[in-house]
Amino acid sequence: MGKTKVSNAIIRRLPRYRRYLGYLQTKGIKKISSNELSEMIGYTASQIRQDLNTFGEFGQQGYGYEVDRLYKEINKILGLDREYKTVVVGVGNLGQAITNYTYYYKIGFNIIGLFDVNPKIVGNVINDVEVMDSADLEEYVRREKIDIGIICVNRENAQRVADELVAGGVKGIWNFAPIDLDIPEGVALESVHLSDSLHALSFMIKRMNEEAAE
Amino acid sequence: MGKTKVSNAIIRRLPRYRRYLGYLQTKGIKKISSNELSEMIGYTASQIRQDLNTFGEFGQQGYGYEVDRLYKEINKILGLDREYKTVVVGVGNLGQAITNYTYYYKIGFNIIGLFDVNPKIVGNVINDVEVMDSADLEEYVRREKIDIGIICVNRENAQRVADELVAGGVKGIWNFAPIDLDIPEGVALESVHLSDSLHALSFMIKRMNEEAAE
């Protein structure tokens, strides 16, 4: 399976499938056809069948998908059937929110280290984890074999933090700093650019106002 | 200009242009060519020229772009040359972080109302704004002519909150609940699905591990 080329687009679609299947589970729904999934998610049924066929045979023609089984399989595909040792760097407002968020949805992303440069924050305890000094980040990441680093520092410090995480040996970085990080091949990078998202919203509002004014 | 069809892709690229131009400003850089921009941002120079030409004549052949002027123009294009009356619904960890985030980066998104259903939170004051009871949301949105509603409630309540915001007359919704909201035409919707993003990261890590194991 490793050789299968997986497009960037499918990386975006798979978590959505998981999200909808999780929702169906909470509703007690046991099976669903690709047409029904299509109606919920908004992708075509053939797109859905094709996506899922990339990873195996999960459906049965004329029957559809078993929700529980498909949910479990998608968890496996997404790498959610294991645990990730995770650190958060930058424990300001956003860092704390992300820490709490990840803690709350505990599904394998175990935050075992928090780091900050601010001496007023170092030593604080959040969800049973003490905030450490960022100066010790790289060594800690190496020693504890950290899998994922979550970057919640400002733009000026984000690349340096990323370099330290990479030097320490992380496998992936979840970046919230408003910068496109330079990361070597072999390390996964996923960024959440909140300001880009907010500005996309204001842009859409502006376009709608202009259209309404015509 | 209202008639120009603007693709979904350009909505994603424009905030990035703004972000890089803002960065260049902090570095004191006064002008930049589309080739230099291309090297920084990773889009082709012709893509950049084409994107910017959609909105006017900002560059000069053989000279490039004036950073300050282009930054200002992009702000205008993105609708960042005005203020937006904004409310946040759901003032838990994430809601508070988003409130603080938006407050901190104050560039027109003025949070004037906070709402929550939890009586323990109602009455609290965050950045000089008192948390109100969600029961009063729709009336408040209508009375105060709120432009944007930020949804930070859980999946189960997000659609109801969205319906109330829409009924109250918001122009746009910034949604952080893990659900794809159903919003009528004429209201802009932008969602940040944190769990999708985190799962995309674990998926990429898994693929890299598999490739490394081959």
CSV table of C-alpha atoms in Angstrom, one decimal:
chain,number,residue,atom,x,y,z
A,1,MET,CA,0.0,0.0,0.0
A,2,GLY,CA,2.9,2.3,0.6
A,3,LYS,CA,3.5,2.7,-3.1
A,4,THR,CA,0.0,3.9,-3.7
A,5,LYS,CA,0.2,7.6,-4.6
A,6,VAL,CA,-2.3,9.4,-2.5
A,7,SER,CA,-3.3,12.9,-3.6
A,8,ASN,CA,-3.4,16.0,-1.5
A,9,ALA,CA,-7.1,16.1,-2.1
A,10,ILE,CA,-7.9,12.7,-0.6
A,11,ILE,CA,-5.9,13.8,2.5
A,12,ARG,CA,-8.6,16.5,2.9
A,13,ARG,CA,-11.5,14.2,2.2
A,14,LEU,CA,-10.7,11.3,4.5
A,15,PRO,CA,-11.0,13.2,7.7
A,16,ARG,CA,-14.4,14.4,6.5
A,17,TYR,CA,-15.6,10.8,5.9
A,18,ARG,CA,-14.5,10.0,9.4
A,19,ARG,CA,-16.3,13.0,10.8
A,20,TYR,CA,-19.6,12.0,9.1
A,21,LEU,CA,-19.3,8.4,10.0
A,22,GLY,CA,-18.7,9.4,13.7
A,23,TYR,CA,-21.9,11.4,13.4
A,24,LEU,CA,-23.8,8.5,12.0
A,25,GLN,CA,-22.6,6.4,14.9
A,26,THR,CA,-23.9,8.8,17.4
A,27,LYS,CA,-27.3,8.6,15.6
A,28,GLY,CA,-27.2,4.8,15.9
A,29,ILE,CA,-27.1,4.4,12.1
A,30,LYS,CA,-25.7,1.0,11.1
A,31,LYS,CA,-25.3,1.1,7.4
A,32,ILE,CA,-25.2,3.7,4.6
A,33,SER,CA,-24.9,3.6,0.9
A,34,SER,CA,-22.4,5.7,-1.1
A,35,ASN,CA,-25.4,7.6,-2.5
A,36,GLU,CA,-26.6,8.5,1.0
A,37,LEU,CA,-23.0,9.4,2.1
A,38,SER,CA,-22.8,11.5,-1.1
A,39,GLU,CA,-25.9,13.4,-0.2
A,40,MET,CA,-24.6,14.2,3.3
A,41,ILE,CA,-21.0,15.0,2.4
A,42,GLY,CA,-21.4,16.6,-0.9
A,43,TYR,CA,-18.9,14.5,-2.9
A,44,THR,CA,-20.3,12.4,-5.7
A,45,ALA,CA,-21.0,8.7,-4.9
A,46,SER,CA,-18.4,7.6,-7.4
A,47,GLN,CA,-15.8,9.9,-5.8
A,48,ILE,CA,-16.6,8.3,-2.4
A,49,ARG,CA,-16.4,4.7,-3.8
A,50,GLN,CA,-13.2,5.5,-5.6
A,51,ASP,CA,-11.6,7.1,-2.5
A,52,LEU,CA,-12.5,4.2,-0.3
A,53,ASN,CA,-11.5,1.6,-2.9
A,54,THR,CA,-8.0,3.1,-2.8
A,55,PHE,CA,-7.6,1.5,0.6
A,56,GLY,CA,-9.5,-1.7,0.4
A,57,GLU,CA,-12.9,-3.3,-0.1
A,58,PHE,CA,-15.1,-1.8,2.5
A,59,GLY,CA,-18.5,-1.8,0.8
A,60,GLN,CA,-20.8,-4.4,-0.7
A,61,GLN,CA,-22.6,-3.7,-3.9
A,62,GLY,CA,-26.3,-3.2,-3.3
A,63,TYR,CA,-25.8,-3.1,0.4
A,64,GLY,CA,-23.5,-0.2,1.1
A,65,TYR,CA,-21.1,0.3,4.0
A,66,GLU,CA,-21.3,-0.8,7.6
A,67,VAL,CA,-20.9,2.4,9.5
A,68,ASP,CA,-19.0,1.0,12.5
A,69,ARG,CA,-16.6,-1.0,10.4
A,70,LEU,CA,-15.9,1.8,7.9
A,71,TYR,CA,-15.3,4.2,10.8
A,72,LYS,CA,-12.8,1.8,12.3
A,73,GLU,CA,-11.1,1.3,9.0
A,74,ILE,CA,-10.8,5.0,8.3
A,75,ASN,CA,-9.3,5.5,11.7
A,76,LYS,CA,-6.7,2.9,10.8
A,77,ILE,CA,-6.1,4.6,7.4
A,78,LEU,CA,-5.7,7.9,9.1
A,79,GLY,CA,-3.2,6.5,11.6
A,80,LEU,CA,-5.7,7.0,14.5
A,81,ASP,CA,-5.2,3.4,15.8
A,82,ARG,CA,-2.0,4.4,17.7
A,83,GLU,CA,-0.8,7.0,20.1
A,84,TYR,CA,1.4,10.0,19.4
A,85,LYS,CA,3.7,11.6,21.9
A,86,THR,CA,3.0,15.3,21.4
A,87,VAL,CA,4.4,18.5,22.7
A,88,VAL,CA,3.0,22.0,22.5
A,89,VAL,CA,5.4,24.9,22.0
A,90,GLY,CA,4.0,28.3,23.0
A,91,VAL,CA,1.4,28.2,25.8
A,92,GLY,CA,-0.3,31.5,25.3
A,93,ASN,CA,-4.1,31.8,24.7
A,94,LEU,CA,-4.0,29.7,21.5
A,95,GLY,CA,-1.5,27.2,22.8
A,96,GLN,CA,-3.6,26.6,25.9
A,97,ALA,CA,-6.8,26.3,23.9
A,98,ILE,CA,-5.1,23.8,21.5
A,99,THR,CA,-3.7,21.9,24.5
A,100,ASN,CA,-7.1,21.7,26.1
A,101,TYR,CA,-8.8,20.8,22.8
A,102,THR,CA,-6.4,18.0,22.1
A,103,TYR,CA,-6.7,16.8,25.7
A,104,TYR,CA,-10.4,16.9,25.6
A,105,TYR,CA,-10.7,15.0,22.3
A,106,LYS,CA,-8.2,12.5,23.6
A,107,ILE,CA,-7.8,10.1,20.7
A,108,GLY,CA,-4.2,9.2,20.7
A,109,PHE,CA,-2.5,12.7,20.6
A,110,ASN,CA,-1.0,12.6,24.1
A,111,ILE,CA,0.4,15.9,25.1
A,112,ILE,CA,3.2,15.1,27.4
A,113,GLY,CA,5.3,18.2,27.2
A,114,LEU,CA,4.5,22.0,27.1
A,115,PHE,CA,7.1,24.6,26.4
A,116,ASP,CA,7.3,28.4,26.6
A,117,VAL,CA,9.9,31.0,26.8
A,118,ASN,CA,8.0,33.2,29.3
A,119,PRO,CA,9.4,32.7,32.8
A,120,LYS,CA,5.9,33.6,34.2
A,121,ILE,CA,4.4,30.7,32.4
A,122,VAL,CA,7.2,28.1,32.8
A,123,GLY,CA,6.3,26.0,35.8
A,124,ASN,CA,2.6,26.3,35.4
A,125,VAL,CA,0.6,23.1,35.2
A,126,ILE,CA,-2.1,22.5,32.5
A,127,ASN,CA,-4.0,19.2,32.4
A,128,ASP,CA,-1.4,17.7,34.7
A,129,VAL,CA,1.5,18.7,32.4
A,130,GLU,CA,4.1,21.2,33.6
A,131,VAL,CA,5.3,24.0,31.3
A,132,MET,CA,9.0,23.6,30.6
A,133,ASP,CA,11.5,26.1,29.4
A,134,SER,CA,11.8,26.3,25.5
A,135,ALA,CA,15.6,26.2,25.8
A,136,ASP,CA,15.2,22.5,26.7
A,137,LEU,CA,12.9,21.7,23.8
A,138,GLU,CA,15.2,19.9,21.4
A,139,GLU,CA,16.8,17.7,24.0
A,140,TYR,CA,13.4,16.8,25.5
A,141,VAL,CA,12.0,15.9,22.0
A,142,ARG,CA,15.0,13.6,21.3
A,143,ARG,CA,15.0,12.0,24.7
A,144,GLU,CA,11.3,11.3,24.9
A,145,LYS,CA,11.0,10.3,21.2
A,146,ILE,CA,8.3,12.9,20.6
A,147,ASP,CA,6.2,12.2,17.5
A,148,ILE,CA,4.4,15.5,17.0
A,149,GLY,CA,5.2,19.1,17.8
A,150,ILE,CA,2.4,21.7,17.9
A,151,ILE,CA,3.7,25.2,17.2
A,152,CYS,CA,1.7,28.0,18.8
A,153,VAL,CA,4.5,30.6,19.0
A,154,ASN,CA,4.5,33.9,17.0
A,155,ARG,CA,5.7,34.3,13.5
A,156,GLU,CA,9.2,35.4,14.5
A,157,ASN,CA,10.0,32.3,16.5
A,158,ALA,CA,8.1,29.6,14.6
A,159,GLN,CA,10.8,28.6,12.1
A,160,ARG,CA,13.4,28.3,14.9
A,161,VAL,CA,11.0,26.1,17.0
A,162,ALA,CA,10.3,24.0,13.9
A,163,ASP,CA,14.0,23.5,13.3
A,164,GLU,CA,14.5,22.4,16.9
A,165,LEU,CA,11.5,20.0,16.7
A,166,VAL,CA,12.9,18.5,13.4
A,167,ALA,CA,16.5,18.3,14.9
A,168,GLY,CA,14.9,16.5,17.9
A,169,GLY,CA,13.3,14.0,15.6
A,170,VAL,CA,9.6,14.7,15.4
A,171,LYS,CA,7.6,13.0,12.6
A,172,GLY,CA,5.1,15.7,12.2
A,173,ILE,CA,4.4,19.4,12.9
A,174,TRP,CA,1.0,21.0,13.5
A,175,ASN,CA,1.6,24.7,12.9
A,176,PHE,CA,-0.6,27.6,14.1
A,177,ALA,CA,1.9,30.3,13.5
A,178,PRO,CA,1.0,32.6,10.6
A,179,ILE,CA,4.0,31.5,8.5
A,180,ASP,CA,4.7,28.8,5.9
A,181,LEU,CA,7.4,26.7,7.6
A,182,ASP,CA,10.4,25.2,5.8
A,183,ILE,CA,10.5,21.6,6.8
A,184,PRO,CA,12.7,18.8,5.3
A,185,GLU,CA,11.2,15.9,3.5
A,186,GLY,CA,10.2,13.0,5.7
A,187,VAL,CA,8.6,15.3,8.3
A,188,ALA,CA,4.8,15.9,7.8
A,189,LEU,CA,3.6,19.5,8.1
A,190,GLU,CA,0.0,20.7,8.6
A,191,SER,CA,-0.7,24.3,9.1
A,192,VAL,CA,-3.8,26.1,10.4
A,193,HIS,CA,-3.7,29.7,9.3
A,194,LEU,CA,-6.5,31.3,11.3
A,195,SER,CA,-5.9,34.8,9.9
A,196,ASP,CA,-6.0,33.5,6.3
A,197,SER,CA,-9.3,31.8,7.2
A,198,LEU,CA,-10.8,35.0,8.7
A,199,HIS,CA,-9.6,37.1,5.8
A,200,ALA,CA,-11.2,34.6,3.3
A,201,LEU,CA,-14.4,35.2,5.2
A,202,SER,CA,-14.2,39.0,5.0
A,203,PHE,CA,-13.4,38.7,1.3
A,204,MET,CA,-16.5,36.5,0.7
A,205,ILE,CA,-18.7,39.0,2.7
A,206,LYS,CA,-17.3,41.8,0.5
A,207,ARG,CA,-18.1,39.9,-2.7
A,208,MET,CA,-21.6,39.2,-1.5
A,209,ASN,CA,-22.2,42.9,-0.6
A,210,GLU,CA,-20.9,43.9,-4.1
A,211,GLU,CA,-23.2,41.4,-5.8
A,212,ALA,CA,-26.2,42.5,-3.7
A,213,ALA,CA,-25.5,46.1,-4.6
A,214,GLU,CA,-25.7,45.5,-8.3
B,1,MET,CA,-15.8,44.5,-10.5
B,2,GLY,CA,-18.8,42.7,-8.8
B,3,LYS,CA,-19.4,40.7,-11.9
B,4,THR,CA,-15.9,39.2,-12.0
B,5,LYS,CA,-16.2,35.6,-11.1
B,6,VAL,CA,-13.6,34.9,-8.4
B,7,SER,CA,-12.7,31.3,-7.9
B,8,ASN,CA,-12.5,29.5,-4.7
B,9,ALA,CA,-8.8,29.0,-5.2
B,10,ILE,CA,-8.1,32.7,-5.4
B,11,ILE,CA,-10.0,33.2,-2.1
B,12,ARG,CA,-7.3,30.9,-0.6
B,13,ARG,CA,-4.4,32.6,-2.2
B,14,LEU,CA,-5.2,36.3,-1.5
B,15,PRO,CA,-4.8,36.1,2.3
B,16,ARG,CA,-1.5,34.4,1.7
B,17,TYR,CA,-0.3,37.3,-0.5
B,18,ARG,CA,-1.4,39.6,2.3
B,19,ARG,CA,0.5,37.6,4.9
B,20,TYR,CA,3.7,37.7,2.9
B,21,LEU,CA,3.4,41.3,2.1
B,22,GLY,CA,2.9,42.1,5.7
B,23,TYR,CA,6.1,40.1,6.5
B,24,LEU,CA,8.0,42.1,3.8
B,25,GLN,CA,6.8,45.3,5.4
B,26,THR,CA,8.2,44.3,8.8
B,27,LYS,CA,11.5,43.6,7.1
B,28,GLY,CA,11.4,47.1,5.6
B,29,ILE,CA,11.3,45.8,2.0
B,30,LYS,CA,9.8,48.4,-0.4
B,31,LYS,CA,9.4,46.6,-3.7
B,32,ILE,CA,9.3,43.1,-4.9
B,33,SER,CA,9.0,41.4,-8.3
B,34,SER,CA,6.5,38.7,-9.1
B,35,ASN,CA,9.4,36.4,-9.5
B,36,GLU,CA,10.7,37.1,-6.0
B,37,LEU,CA,7.1,36.8,-4.6
B,38,SER,CA,6.8,33.5,-6.5
B,39,GLU,CA,10.0,32.2,-4.8
B,40,MET,CA,8.7,33.1,-1.4
B,41,ILE,CA,5.1,32.0,-1.7
B,42,GLY,CA,5.5,29.0,-4.0
B,43,TYR,CA,3.0,30.0,-6.7
B,44,THR,CA,4.3,30.7,-10.2
B,45,ALA,CA,5.0,34.3,-11.1
B,46,SER,CA,2.4,34.2,-13.8
B,47,GLN,CA,-0.2,32.9,-11.4
B,48,ILE,CA,0.6,35.8,-9.1
B,49,ARG,CA,0.4,38.4,-11.9
B,50,GLN,CA,-2.8,36.8,-13.1
B,51,ASP,CA,-4.3,36.8,-9.6
B,52,LEU,CA,-3.4,40.5,-8.9
B,53,ASN,CA,-4.5,41.6,-12.4
B,54,THR,CA,-8.0,40.3,-11.6
B,55,PHE,CA,-8.3,43.3,-9.3
B,56,GLY,CA,-6.4,46.0,-11.0
B,57,GLU,CA,-3.1,47.2,-12.2
B,58,PHE,CA,-0.8,47.1,-9.2
B,59,GLY,CA,2.6,46.2,-10.8
B,60,GLN,CA,4.8,47.9,-13.3
B,61,GLN,CA,6.6,45.8,-15.9
B,62,GLY,CA,10.3,45.6,-15.1
B,63,TYR,CA,9.8,47.2,-11.8
B,64,GLY,CA,7.6,45.0,-9.8
B,65,TYR,CA,5.2,45.8,-7.0
B,66,GLU,CA,5.4,48.5,-4.3
B,67,VAL,CA,5.0,46.4,-1.1
B,68,ASP,CA,3.2,49.1,0.9
B,69,ARG,CA,0.8,49.9,-1.8
B,70,LEU,CA,0.0,46.3,-2.8
B,71,TYR,CA,-0.5,45.4,0.9
B,72,LYS,CA,-3.0,48.2,1.2
B,73,GLU,CA,-4.8,47.2,-2.0
B,74,ILE,CA,-5.0,43.6,-0.9
B,75,ASN,CA,-6.5,44.7,2.4
B,76,LYS,CA,-9.1,46.6,0.4
B,77,ILE,CA,-9.8,43.6,-1.8
B,78,LEU,CA,-10.2,41.4,1.2
B,79,GLY,CA,-12.6,43.8,2.8
B,80,LEU,CA,-10.1,44.6,5.6
B,81,ASP,CA,-10.6,48.4,5.2
B,82,ARG,CA,-13.7,48.4,7.3
B,83,GLU,CA,-14.9,47.2,10.7
B,84,TYR,CA,-17.1,44.2,11.4
B,85,LYS,CA,-19.4,43.9,14.4
B,86,THR,CA,-18.7,40.4,15.6
B,87,VAL,CA,-20.1,38.0,18.2
B,88,VAL,CA,-18.6,34.8,19.6
B,89,VAL,CA,-21.1,32.0,20.6
B,90,GLY,CA,-19.6,29.4,22.9
B,91,VAL,CA,-17.1,30.8,25.3
B,92,GLY,CA,-15.3,27.6,26.3
B,93,ASN,CA,-11.6,27.1,25.8
B,94,LEU,CA,-11.6,27.5,22.1
B,95,GLY,CA,-14.1,30.3,22.2
B,96,GLN,CA,-12.0,32.2,24.6
B,97,ALA,CA,-8.9,31.6,22.6
B,98,ILE,CA,-10.6,32.8,19.4
B,99,THR,CA,-11.9,35.8,21.3
B,100,ASN,CA,-8.5,36.7,22.6
B,101,TYR,CA,-6.9,36.0,19.2
B,102,THR,CA,-9.3,38.2,17.4
B,103,TYR,CA,-9.0,40.9,20.0
B,104,TYR,CA,-5.2,40.8,19.9
B,105,TYR,CA,-5.0,41.0,16.1
B,106,LYS,CA,-7.5,43.8,16.1
B,107,ILE,CA,-7.9,44.7,12.5
B,108,GLY,CA,-11.5,45.4,12.2
B,109,PHE,CA,-13.2,42.4,13.7
B,110,ASN,CA,-14.6,44.0,16.8
B,111,ILE,CA,-16.0,41.4,19.2
B,112,ILE,CA,-18.9,43.3,20.9
B,113,GLY,CA,-20.9,40.3,22.1
B,114,LEU,CA,-20.1,37.0,23.8
B,115,PHE,CA,-22.7,34.3,24.3
B,116,ASP,CA,-22.9,31.1,26.2
B,117,VAL,CA,-25.5,28.7,27.6
B,118,ASN,CA,-23.6,27.9,30.7
B,119,PRO,CA,-24.9,30.0,33.7
B,120,LYS,CA,-21.4,29.7,35.3
B,121,ILE,CA,-19.9,31.6,32.3
B,122,VAL,CA,-22.8,34.1,31.6
B,123,GLY,CA,-21.8,37.4,33.3
B,124,ASN,CA,-18.1,36.8,33.0
B,125,VAL,CA,-16.1,39.6,31.4
B,126,ILE,CA,-13.5,38.9,28.7
B,127,ASN,CA,-11.6,41.8,27.2
B,128,ASP,CA,-14.2,44.2,28.5
B,129,VAL,CA,-17.1,42.3,27.0
B,130,GLU,CA,-19.6,40.6,29.2
B,131,VAL,CA,-20.8,37.1,28.4
B,132,MET,CA,-24.6,37.1,27.7
B,133,ASP,CA,-27.1,34.3,27.7
B,134,SER,CA,-27.4,32.5,24.3
B,135,ALA,CA,-31.2,32.7,24.6
B,136,ASP,CA,-30.8,36.4,23.7
B,137,LEU,CA,-28.5,35.8,20.7
B,138,GLU,CA,-30.9,36.3,17.8
B,139,GLU,CA,-32.5,39.4,19.2
B,140,TYR,CA,-29.1,40.9,20.0
B,141,VAL,CA,-27.7,40.2,16.5
B,142,ARG,CA,-30.7,41.8,14.9
B,143,ARG,CA,-30.7,44.9,17.2
B,144,GLU,CA,-26.9,45.5,17.1
B,145,LYS,CA,-26.7,44.7,13.3
B,146,ILE,CA,-24.0,42.2,13.9
B,147,ASP,CA,-21.9,41.4,10.7
B,148,ILE,CA,-20.1,38.2,11.8
B,149,GLY,CA,-20.9,35.3,14.1
B,150,ILE,CA,-18.1,33.1,15.3
B,151,ILE,CA,-19.4,29.6,16.3
B,152,CYS,CA,-17.4,27.8,19.0
B,153,VAL,CA,-20.2,25.6,20.4
B,154,ASN,CA,-20.2,21.8,20.1
B,155,ARG,CA,-21.5,19.8,17.1
B,156,GLU,CA,-24.9,19.2,18.5
B,157,ASN,CA,-25.7,23.0,18.9
B,158,ALA,CA,-23.9,24.5,16.0
B,159,GLN,CA,-26.6,24.3,13.4
B,160,ARG,CA,-29.2,25.9,15.8
B,161,VAL,CA,-26.7,28.7,16.6
B,162,ALA,CA,-26.1,29.2,12.9
B,163,ASP,CA,-29.8,29.4,12.2
B,164,GLU,CA,-30.2,32.1,14.9
B,165,LEU,CA,-27.3,34.1,13.6
B,166,VAL,CA,-28.7,33.9,10.1
B,167,ALA,CA,-32.2,34.8,11.3
B,168,GLY,CA,-30.7,37.8,13.2
B,169,GLY,CA,-29.1,38.9,9.9
B,170,VAL,CA,-25.4,38.2,10.0
B,171,LYS,CA,-23.4,38.5,6.8
B,172,GLY,CA,-20.9,35.8,7.6
B,173,ILE,CA,-20.2,32.9,9.9
B,174,TRP,CA,-16.8,31.7,11.1
B,175,ASN,CA,-17.4,28.2,12.2
B,176,PHE,CA,-15.2,26.1,14.5
B,177,ALA,CA,-17.7,23.3,15.3
B,178,PRO,CA,-16.9,20.0,13.7
B,179,ILE,CA,-19.9,20.1,11.4
B,180,ASP,CA,-20.6,21.3,7.9
B,181,LEU,CA,-23.3,23.9,8.4
B,182,ASP,CA,-26.3,24.5,6.2
B,183,ILE,CA,-26.3,28.2,5.5
B,184,PRO,CA,-28.6,30.0,3.0
B,185,GLU,CA,-27.1,31.8,-0.1
B,186,GLY,CA,-26.1,35.3,0.7
B,187,VAL,CA,-24.4,34.5,4.0
B,188,ALA,CA,-20.7,33.7,3.8
B,189,LEU,CA,-19.4,30.6,5.6
B,190,GLU,CA,-15.9,29.8,6.5
B,191,SER,CA,-15.1,26.7,8.7
B,192,VAL,CA,-12.0,25.7,10.5
B,193,HIS,CA,-12.1,22.0,11.2
B,194,LEU,CA,-9.3,21.5,13.7
B,195,SER,CA,-9.9,17.7,14.0
B,196,ASP,CA,-9.8,17.3,10.2
B,197,SER,CA,-6.5,19.1,10.2
B,198,LEU,CA,-5.0,17.0,12.9
B,199,HIS,CA,-6.2,13.8,11.3
B,200,ALA,CA,-4.7,14.9,8.0
B,201,LEU,CA,-1.4,15.3,9.9
B,202,SER,CA,-1.6,11.8,11.4
B,203,PHE,CA,-2.4,10.4,7.9
B,204,MET,CA,0.7,12.1,6.4
B,205,ILE,CA,2.8,10.7,9.2
B,206,LYS,CA,1.5,7.2,8.6
B,207,ARG,CA,2.2,7.4,4.9
B,208,MET,CA,5.7,8.6,5.5
B,209,ASN,CA,6.3,5.8,8.0
B,210,GLU,CA,5.0,3.3,5.4
B,211,GLU,CA,7.3,4.8,2.7
B,212,ALA,CA,10.3,4.7,5.0
B,213,ALA,CA,9.6,1.1,5.9
B,214,GLU,CA,9.7,0.0,2.2
